[in-house]
PDB file of C-alpha atoms in Angstrom:
ATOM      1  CA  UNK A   1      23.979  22.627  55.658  1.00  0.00           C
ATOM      2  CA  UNK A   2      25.556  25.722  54.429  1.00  0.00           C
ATOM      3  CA  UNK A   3      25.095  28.638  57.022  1.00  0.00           C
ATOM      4  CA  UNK A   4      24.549  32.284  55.959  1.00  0.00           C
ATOM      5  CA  UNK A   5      25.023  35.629  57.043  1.00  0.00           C
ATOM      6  CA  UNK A   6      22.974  38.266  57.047  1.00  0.00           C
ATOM      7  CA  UNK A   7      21.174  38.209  53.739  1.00  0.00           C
ATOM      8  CA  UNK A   8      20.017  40.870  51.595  1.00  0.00           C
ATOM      9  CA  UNK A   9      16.525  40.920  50.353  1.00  0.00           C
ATOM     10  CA  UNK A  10      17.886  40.973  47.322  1.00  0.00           C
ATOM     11  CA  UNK A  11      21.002  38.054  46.382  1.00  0.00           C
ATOM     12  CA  UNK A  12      22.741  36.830  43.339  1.00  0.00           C
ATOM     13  CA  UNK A  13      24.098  33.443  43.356  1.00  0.00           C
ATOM     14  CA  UNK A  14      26.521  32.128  40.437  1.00  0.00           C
ATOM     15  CA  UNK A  15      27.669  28.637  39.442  1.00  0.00           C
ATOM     16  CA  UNK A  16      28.123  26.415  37.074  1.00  0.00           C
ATOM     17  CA  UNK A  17      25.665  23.641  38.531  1.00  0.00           C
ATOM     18  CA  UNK A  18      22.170  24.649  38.419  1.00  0.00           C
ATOM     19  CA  UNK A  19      20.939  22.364  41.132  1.00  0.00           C
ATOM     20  CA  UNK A  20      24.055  23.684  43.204  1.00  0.00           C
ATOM     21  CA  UNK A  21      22.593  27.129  42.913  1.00  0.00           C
ATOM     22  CA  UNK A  22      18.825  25.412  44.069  1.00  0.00           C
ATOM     23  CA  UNK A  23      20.257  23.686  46.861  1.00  0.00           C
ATOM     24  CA  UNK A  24      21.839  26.772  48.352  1.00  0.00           C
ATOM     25  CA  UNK A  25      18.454  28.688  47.745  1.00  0.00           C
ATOM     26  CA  UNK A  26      16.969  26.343  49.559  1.00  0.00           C
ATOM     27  CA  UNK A  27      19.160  26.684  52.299  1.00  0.00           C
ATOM     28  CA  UNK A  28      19.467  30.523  52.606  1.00  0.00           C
ATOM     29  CA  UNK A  29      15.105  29.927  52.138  1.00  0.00           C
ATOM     30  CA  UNK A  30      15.276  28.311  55.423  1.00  0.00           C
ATOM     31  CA  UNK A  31      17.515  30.285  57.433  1.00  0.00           C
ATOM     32  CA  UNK A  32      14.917  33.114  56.560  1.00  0.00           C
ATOM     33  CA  UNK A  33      11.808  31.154  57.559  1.00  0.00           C
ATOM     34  CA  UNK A  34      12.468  29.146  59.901  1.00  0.00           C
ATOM     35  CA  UNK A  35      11.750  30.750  63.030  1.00  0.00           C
ATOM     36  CA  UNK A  36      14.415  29.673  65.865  1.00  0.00           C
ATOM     37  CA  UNK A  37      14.146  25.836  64.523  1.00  0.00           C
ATOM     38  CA  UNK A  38      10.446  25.579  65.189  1.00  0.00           C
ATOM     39  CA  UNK A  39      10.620  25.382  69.198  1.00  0.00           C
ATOM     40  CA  UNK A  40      13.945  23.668  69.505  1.00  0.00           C
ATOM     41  CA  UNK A  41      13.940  21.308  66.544  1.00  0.00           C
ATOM     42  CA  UNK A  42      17.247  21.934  64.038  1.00  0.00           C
ATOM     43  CA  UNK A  43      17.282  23.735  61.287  1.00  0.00           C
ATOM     44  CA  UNK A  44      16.314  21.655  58.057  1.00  0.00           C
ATOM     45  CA  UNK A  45      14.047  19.513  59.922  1.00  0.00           C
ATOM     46  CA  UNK A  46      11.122  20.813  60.758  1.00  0.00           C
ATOM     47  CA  UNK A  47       7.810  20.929  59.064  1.00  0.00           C
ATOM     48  CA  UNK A  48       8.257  24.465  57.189  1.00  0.00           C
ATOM     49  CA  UNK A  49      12.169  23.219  56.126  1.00  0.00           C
ATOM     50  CA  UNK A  50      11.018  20.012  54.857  1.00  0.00           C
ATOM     51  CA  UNK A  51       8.375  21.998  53.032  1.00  0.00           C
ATOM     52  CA  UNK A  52      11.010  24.192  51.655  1.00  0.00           C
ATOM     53  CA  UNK A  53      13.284  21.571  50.552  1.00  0.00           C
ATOM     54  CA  UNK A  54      10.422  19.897  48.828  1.00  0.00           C
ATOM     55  CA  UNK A  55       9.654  23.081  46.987  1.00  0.00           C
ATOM     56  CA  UNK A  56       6.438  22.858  48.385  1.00  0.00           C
ATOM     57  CA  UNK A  57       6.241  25.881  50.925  1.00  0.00           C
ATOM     58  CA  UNK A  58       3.428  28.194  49.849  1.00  0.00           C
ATOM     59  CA  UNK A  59       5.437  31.801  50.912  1.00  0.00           C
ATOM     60  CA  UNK A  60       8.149  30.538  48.671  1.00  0.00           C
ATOM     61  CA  UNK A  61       7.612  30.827  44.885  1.00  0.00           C
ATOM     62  CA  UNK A  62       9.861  30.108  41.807  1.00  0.00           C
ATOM     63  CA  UNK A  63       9.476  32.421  38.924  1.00  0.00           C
ATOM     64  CA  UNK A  64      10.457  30.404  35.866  1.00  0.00           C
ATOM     65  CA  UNK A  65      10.114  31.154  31.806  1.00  0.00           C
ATOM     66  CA  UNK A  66       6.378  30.948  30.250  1.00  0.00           C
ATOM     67  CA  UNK A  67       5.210  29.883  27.534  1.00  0.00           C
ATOM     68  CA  UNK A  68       4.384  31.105  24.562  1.00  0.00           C
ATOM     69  CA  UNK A  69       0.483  31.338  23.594  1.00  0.00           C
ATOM     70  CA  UNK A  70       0.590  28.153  22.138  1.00  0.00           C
ATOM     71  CA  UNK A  71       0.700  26.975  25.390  1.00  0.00           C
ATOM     72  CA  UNK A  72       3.444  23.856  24.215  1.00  0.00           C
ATOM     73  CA  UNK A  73       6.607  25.953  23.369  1.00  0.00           C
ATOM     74  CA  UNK A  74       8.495  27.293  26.309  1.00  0.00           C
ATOM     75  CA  UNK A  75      10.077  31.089  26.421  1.00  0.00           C
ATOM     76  CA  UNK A  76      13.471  31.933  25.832  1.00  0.00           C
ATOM     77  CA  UNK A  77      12.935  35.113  28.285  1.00  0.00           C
ATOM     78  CA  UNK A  78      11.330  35.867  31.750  1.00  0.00           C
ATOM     79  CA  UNK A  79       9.088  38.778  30.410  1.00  0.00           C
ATOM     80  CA  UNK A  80       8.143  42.053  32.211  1.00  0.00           C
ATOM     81  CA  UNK A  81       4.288  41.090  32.741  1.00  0.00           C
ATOM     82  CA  UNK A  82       5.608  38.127  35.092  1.00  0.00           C
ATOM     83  CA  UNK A  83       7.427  40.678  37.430  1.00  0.00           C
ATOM     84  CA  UNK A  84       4.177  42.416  37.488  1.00  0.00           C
ATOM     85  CA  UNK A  85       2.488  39.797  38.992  1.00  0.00           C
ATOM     86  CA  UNK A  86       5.333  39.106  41.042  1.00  0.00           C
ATOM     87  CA  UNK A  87       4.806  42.726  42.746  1.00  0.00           C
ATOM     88  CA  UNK A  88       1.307  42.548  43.076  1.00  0.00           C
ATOM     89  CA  UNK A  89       1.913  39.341  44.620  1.00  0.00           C
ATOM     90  CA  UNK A  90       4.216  40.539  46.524  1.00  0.00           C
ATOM     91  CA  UNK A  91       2.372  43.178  49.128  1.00  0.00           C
ATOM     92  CA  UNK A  92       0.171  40.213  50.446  1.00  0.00           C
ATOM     93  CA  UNK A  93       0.821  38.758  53.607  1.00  0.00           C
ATOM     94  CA  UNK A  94       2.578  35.343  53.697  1.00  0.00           C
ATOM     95  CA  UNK A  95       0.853  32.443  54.209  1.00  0.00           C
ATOM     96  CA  UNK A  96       2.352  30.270  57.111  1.00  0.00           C
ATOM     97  CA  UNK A  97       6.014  32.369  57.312  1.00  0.00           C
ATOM     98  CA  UNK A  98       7.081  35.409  58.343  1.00  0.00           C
ATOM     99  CA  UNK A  99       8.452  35.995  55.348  1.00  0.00           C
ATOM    100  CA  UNK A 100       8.120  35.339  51.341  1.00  0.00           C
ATOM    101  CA  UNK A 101      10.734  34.639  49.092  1.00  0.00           C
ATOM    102  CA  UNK A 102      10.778  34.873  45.026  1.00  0.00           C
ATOM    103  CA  UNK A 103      13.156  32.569  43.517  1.00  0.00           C
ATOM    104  CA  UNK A 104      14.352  32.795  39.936  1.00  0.00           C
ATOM    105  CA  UNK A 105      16.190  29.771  39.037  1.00  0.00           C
ATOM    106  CA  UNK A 106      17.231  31.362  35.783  1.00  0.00           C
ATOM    107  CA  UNK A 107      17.673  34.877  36.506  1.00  0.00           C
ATOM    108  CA  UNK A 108      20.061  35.430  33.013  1.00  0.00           C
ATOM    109  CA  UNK A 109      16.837  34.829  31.184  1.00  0.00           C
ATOM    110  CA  UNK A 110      14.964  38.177  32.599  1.00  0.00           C
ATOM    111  CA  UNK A 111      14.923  40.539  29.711  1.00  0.00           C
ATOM    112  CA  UNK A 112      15.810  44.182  30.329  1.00  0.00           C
ATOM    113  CA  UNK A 113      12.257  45.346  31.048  1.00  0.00           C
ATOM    114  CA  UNK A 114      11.619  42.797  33.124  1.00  0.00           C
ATOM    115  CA  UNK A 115      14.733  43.408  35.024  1.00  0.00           C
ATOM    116  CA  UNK A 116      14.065  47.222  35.184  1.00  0.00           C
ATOM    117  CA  UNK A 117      10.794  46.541  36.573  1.00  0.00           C
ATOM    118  CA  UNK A 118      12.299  43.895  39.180  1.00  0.00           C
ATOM    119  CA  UNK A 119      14.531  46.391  39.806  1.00  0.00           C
ATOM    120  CA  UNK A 120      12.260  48.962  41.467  1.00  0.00           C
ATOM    121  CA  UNK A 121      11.233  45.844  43.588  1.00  0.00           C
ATOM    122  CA  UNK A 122      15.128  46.172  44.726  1.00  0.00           C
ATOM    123  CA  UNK A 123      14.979  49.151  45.291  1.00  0.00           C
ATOM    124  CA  UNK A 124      12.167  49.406  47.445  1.00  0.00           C
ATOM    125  CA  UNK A 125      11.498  45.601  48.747  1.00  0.00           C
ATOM    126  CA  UNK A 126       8.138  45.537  50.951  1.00  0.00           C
ATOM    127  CA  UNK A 127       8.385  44.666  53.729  1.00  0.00           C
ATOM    128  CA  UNK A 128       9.721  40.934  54.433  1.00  0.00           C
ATOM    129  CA  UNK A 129      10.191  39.762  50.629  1.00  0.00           C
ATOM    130  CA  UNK A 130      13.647  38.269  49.546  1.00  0.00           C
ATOM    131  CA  UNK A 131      14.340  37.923  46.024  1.00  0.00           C
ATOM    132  CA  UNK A 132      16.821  34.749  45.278  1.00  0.00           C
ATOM    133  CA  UNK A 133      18.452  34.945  41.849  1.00  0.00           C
ATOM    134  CA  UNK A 134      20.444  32.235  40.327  1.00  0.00           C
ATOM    135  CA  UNK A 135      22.918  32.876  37.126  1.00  0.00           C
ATOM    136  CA  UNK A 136      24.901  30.956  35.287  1.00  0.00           C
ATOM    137  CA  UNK A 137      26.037  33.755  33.568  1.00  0.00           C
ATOM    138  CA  UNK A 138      25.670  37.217  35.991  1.00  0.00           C
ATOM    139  CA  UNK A 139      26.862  39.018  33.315  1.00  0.00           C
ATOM    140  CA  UNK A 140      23.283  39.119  32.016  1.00  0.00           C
ATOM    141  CA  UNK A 141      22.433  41.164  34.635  1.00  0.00           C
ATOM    142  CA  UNK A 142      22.103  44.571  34.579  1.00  0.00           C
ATOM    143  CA  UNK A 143      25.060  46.325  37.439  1.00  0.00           C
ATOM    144  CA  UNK A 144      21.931  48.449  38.397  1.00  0.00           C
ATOM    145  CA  UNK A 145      20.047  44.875  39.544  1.00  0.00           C
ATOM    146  CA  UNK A 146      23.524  43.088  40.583  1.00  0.00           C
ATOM    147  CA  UNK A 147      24.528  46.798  42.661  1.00  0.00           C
ATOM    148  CA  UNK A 148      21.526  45.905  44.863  1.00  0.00           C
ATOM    149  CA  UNK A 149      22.333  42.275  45.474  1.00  0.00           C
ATOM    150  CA  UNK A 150      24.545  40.505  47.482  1.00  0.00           C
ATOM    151  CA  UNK A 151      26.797  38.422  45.503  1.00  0.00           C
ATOM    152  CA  UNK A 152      27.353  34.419  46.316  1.00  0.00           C
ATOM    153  CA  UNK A 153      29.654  31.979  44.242  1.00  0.00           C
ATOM    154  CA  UNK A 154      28.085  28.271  44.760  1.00  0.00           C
ATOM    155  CA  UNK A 155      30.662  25.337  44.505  1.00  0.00           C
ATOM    156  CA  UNK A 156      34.015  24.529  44.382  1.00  0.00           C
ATOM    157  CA  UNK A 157      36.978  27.359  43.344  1.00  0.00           C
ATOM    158  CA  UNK A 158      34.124  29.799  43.571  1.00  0.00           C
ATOM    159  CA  UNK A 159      33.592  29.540  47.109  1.00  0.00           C
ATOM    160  CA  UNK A 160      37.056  30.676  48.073  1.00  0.00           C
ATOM    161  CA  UNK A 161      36.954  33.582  44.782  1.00  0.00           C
ATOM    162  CA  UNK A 162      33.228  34.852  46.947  1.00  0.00           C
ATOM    163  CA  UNK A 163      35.185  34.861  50.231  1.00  0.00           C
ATOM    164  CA  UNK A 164      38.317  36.506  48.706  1.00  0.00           C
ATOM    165  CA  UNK A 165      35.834  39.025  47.589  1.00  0.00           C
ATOM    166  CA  UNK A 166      33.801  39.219  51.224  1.00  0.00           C
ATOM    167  CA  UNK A 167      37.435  39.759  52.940  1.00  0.00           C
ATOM    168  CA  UNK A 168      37.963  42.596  50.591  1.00  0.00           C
ATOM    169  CA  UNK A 169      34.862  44.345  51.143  1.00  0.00           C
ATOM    170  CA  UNK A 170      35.624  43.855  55.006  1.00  0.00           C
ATOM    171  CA  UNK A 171      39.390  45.327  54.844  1.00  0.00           C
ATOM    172  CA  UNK A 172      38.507  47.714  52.174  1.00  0.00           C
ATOM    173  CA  UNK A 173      35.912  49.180  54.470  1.00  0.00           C
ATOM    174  CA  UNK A 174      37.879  49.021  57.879  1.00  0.00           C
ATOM    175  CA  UNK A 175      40.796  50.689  55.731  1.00  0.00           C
ATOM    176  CA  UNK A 176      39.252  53.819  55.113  1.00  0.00           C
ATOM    177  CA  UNK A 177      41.250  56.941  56.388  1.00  0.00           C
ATOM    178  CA  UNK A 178      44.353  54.996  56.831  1.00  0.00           C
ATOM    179  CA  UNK A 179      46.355  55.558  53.885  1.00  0.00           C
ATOM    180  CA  UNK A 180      49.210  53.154  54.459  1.00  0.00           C
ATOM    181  CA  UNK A 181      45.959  50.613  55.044  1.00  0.00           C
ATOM    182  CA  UNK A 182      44.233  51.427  51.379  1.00  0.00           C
ATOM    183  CA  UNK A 183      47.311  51.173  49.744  1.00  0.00           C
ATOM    184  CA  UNK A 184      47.848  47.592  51.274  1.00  0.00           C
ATOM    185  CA  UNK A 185      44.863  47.054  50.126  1.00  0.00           C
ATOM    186  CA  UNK A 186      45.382  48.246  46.581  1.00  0.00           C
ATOM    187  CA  UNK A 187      48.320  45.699  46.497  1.00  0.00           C
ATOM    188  CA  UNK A 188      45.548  43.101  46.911  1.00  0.00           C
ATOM    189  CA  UNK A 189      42.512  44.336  44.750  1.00  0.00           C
ATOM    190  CA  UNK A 190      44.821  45.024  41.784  1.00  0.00           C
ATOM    191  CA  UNK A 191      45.226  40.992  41.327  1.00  0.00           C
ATOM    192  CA  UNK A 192      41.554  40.546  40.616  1.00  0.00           C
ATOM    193  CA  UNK A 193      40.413  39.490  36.806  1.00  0.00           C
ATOM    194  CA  UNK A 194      37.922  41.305  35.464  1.00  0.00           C
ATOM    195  CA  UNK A 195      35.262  39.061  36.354  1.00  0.00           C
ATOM    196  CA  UNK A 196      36.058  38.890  39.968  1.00  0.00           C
ATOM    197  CA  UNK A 197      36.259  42.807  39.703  1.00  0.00           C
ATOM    198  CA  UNK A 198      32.834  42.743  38.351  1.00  0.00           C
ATOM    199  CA  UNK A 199      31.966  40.800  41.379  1.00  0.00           C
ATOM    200  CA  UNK A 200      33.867  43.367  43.948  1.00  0.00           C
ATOM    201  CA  UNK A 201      32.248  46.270  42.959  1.00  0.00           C
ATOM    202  CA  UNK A 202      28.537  45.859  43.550  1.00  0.00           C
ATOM    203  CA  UNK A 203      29.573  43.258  46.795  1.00  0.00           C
ATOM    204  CA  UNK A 204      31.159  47.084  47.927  1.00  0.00           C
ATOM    205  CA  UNK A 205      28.097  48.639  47.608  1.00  0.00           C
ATOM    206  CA  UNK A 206      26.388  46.634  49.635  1.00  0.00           C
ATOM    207  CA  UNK A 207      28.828  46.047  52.325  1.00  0.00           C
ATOM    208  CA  UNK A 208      28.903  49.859  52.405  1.00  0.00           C
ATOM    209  CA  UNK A 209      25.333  50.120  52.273  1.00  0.00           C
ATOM    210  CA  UNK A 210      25.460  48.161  55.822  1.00  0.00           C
ATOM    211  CA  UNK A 211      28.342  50.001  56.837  1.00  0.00           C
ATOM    212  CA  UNK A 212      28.464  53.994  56.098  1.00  0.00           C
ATOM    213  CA  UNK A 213      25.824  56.634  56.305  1.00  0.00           C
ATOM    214  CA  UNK A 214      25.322  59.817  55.307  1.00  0.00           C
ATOM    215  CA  UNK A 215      27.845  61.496  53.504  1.00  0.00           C
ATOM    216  CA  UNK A 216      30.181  59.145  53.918  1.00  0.00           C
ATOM    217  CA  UNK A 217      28.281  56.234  51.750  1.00  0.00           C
ATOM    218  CA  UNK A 218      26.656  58.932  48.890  1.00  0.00           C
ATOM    219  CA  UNK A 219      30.123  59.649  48.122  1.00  0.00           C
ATOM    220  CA  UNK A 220      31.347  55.946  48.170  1.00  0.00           C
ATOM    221  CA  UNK A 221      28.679  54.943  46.163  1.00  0.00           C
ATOM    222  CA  UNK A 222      29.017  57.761  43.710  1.00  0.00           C
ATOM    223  CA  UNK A 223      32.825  56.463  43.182  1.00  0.00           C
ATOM    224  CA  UNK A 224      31.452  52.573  42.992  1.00  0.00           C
ATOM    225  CA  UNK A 225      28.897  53.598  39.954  1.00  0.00           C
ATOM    226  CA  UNK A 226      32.083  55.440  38.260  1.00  0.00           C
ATOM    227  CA  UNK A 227      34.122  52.528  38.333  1.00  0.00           C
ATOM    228  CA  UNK A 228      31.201  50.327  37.348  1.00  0.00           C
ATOM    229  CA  UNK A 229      30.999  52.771  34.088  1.00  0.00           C
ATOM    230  CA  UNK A 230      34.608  51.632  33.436  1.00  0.00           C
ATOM    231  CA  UNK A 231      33.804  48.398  34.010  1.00  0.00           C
ATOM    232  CA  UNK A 232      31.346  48.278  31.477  1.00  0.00           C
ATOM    233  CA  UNK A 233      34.121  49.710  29.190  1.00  0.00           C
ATOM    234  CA  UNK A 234      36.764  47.502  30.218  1.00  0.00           C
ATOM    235  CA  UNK A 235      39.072  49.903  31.969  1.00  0.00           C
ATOM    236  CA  UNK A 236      41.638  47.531  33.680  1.00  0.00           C
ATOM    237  CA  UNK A 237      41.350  46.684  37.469  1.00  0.00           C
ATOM    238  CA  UNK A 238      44.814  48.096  38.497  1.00  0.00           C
ATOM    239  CA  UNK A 239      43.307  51.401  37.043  1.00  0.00           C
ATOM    240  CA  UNK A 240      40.241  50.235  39.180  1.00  0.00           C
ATOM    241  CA  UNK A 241      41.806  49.341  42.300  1.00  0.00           C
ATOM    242  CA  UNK A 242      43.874  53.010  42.545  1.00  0.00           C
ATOM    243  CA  UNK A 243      41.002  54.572  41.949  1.00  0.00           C
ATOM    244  CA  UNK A 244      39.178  53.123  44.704  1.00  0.00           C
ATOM    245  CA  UNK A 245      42.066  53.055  47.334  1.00  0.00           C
ATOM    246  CA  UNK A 246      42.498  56.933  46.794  1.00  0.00           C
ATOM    247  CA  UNK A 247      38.632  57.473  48.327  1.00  0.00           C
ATOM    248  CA  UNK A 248      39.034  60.196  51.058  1.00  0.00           C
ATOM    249  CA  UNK A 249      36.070  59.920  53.411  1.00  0.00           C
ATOM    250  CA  UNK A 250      35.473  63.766  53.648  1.00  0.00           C
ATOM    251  CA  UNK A 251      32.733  63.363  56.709  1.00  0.00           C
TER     252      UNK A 251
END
């Protein structure tokens, strides 16, 4: 079984195999809920893990597409009214857990209202909810939802691109005010394609978010959400990676 760090109430996980993405939901599901291995019994084999790898457990839902009001033809979008529910839903106490989880096995098919709306649930997550998203295509996320997420790359070359990208967030962060450090860095981040750039930039955010305070982290993140603007207008990552090594923090 996979292990996991700390996890975010809020995570993104990519791949190209859609039951690669489920079975690492299901594991990250019971590192959350599993409390200590259920009185000395391993993780992953107790009742509530079973339960969990059954799909079964009642404080872990899956959000999938509806359908339409002929009740036979099946959505091509996860619609705003479903995230409603989902927050309603969300501010009861779990049922056997200590905490709930929302699982969207197709998070690229949220339209942007519904996303918007799931967004404020990122924002401001009540108290023991994780939200598990898995895309094919992250793209079709908005950077506001994917800024608030951590980031995980399921199978194969992935897995080494998502740890490339968790090693950069850890040097870039333990570089700060060391210039000789940043620019090292610099060296490094400037490699990245645009679509592990993409990645870098909200995983930053969040490693910050863990990291800094105060001053220190509204700056950062004011110089994350201008290089996500580039981003979005496909300003190359060299450009990207100066930018970001030549953060001063001013605290």
């Amino acid at each position: 079984m996979q292990s996991w760090n700390k996890i975010l109430h809020g995570s993104v996980l990519t791949g190209a195999d859609p039951e690669g993405m489920l079975s690492a939901v299901r594991s990250m599901a019971q590192t959350l809920l599993c409390s200590e291995g259920h009185r000395g019994e391993a993780l992953g084999k107790c009742s509530c893990c079973r339960k969990i790898y059954k799909d079964i457990h009642p404080d872990v839902s899956f959000i999938r597409r509806g359908f339409q009001k002929d009740g036979k033809t099946l959505r091509s979008e996860i619609v705003v009214d479903q995230i409603r529910a989902v927050a309603k839903d969300s501010v009861v106490l779990p049922n056997e857990a200590r905490a709930k989880i929302y699982v969207f096995p197709e998070a690229d098919t949220l339209n942007a209202s519904a996303q918007n709306a799931l967004l404020k649930l990122l924002e401001e997550p009540p108290e023991g909810v994780y939200f598990l998203l898995c895309a094919k295509n992250p793209d079709a996320l908005l950077p506001t939802v994917r800024s608030r997420c951590g980031i995980y790359h399921v199978g194969g070359e992935e897995e080494a691109e998502s740890e490339e990208i968790a090693s950069l967030c850890r040097d870039y962060l333990a570089a700060l005010g060391d210039e000789l450090a940043l620019l090292r860095w610099e060296a490094r981040a400037e490699k990245l394609d645009m679509a592990a750039m993409r990645e870098l930039i909200p995983a930053l955010s969040a490693a910050a978010a863990e990291a800094l305070r105060g001053k220190a982290l509204l700056s950062l993140e004011e110089q994350l959400r201008e290089c996500a603007a580039m981003l979005r207008v496909n300003v190359n990552t060299r450009h990207l990676a100066a930018m970001l090594a030549t953060y001063r923090n001013e605290e």
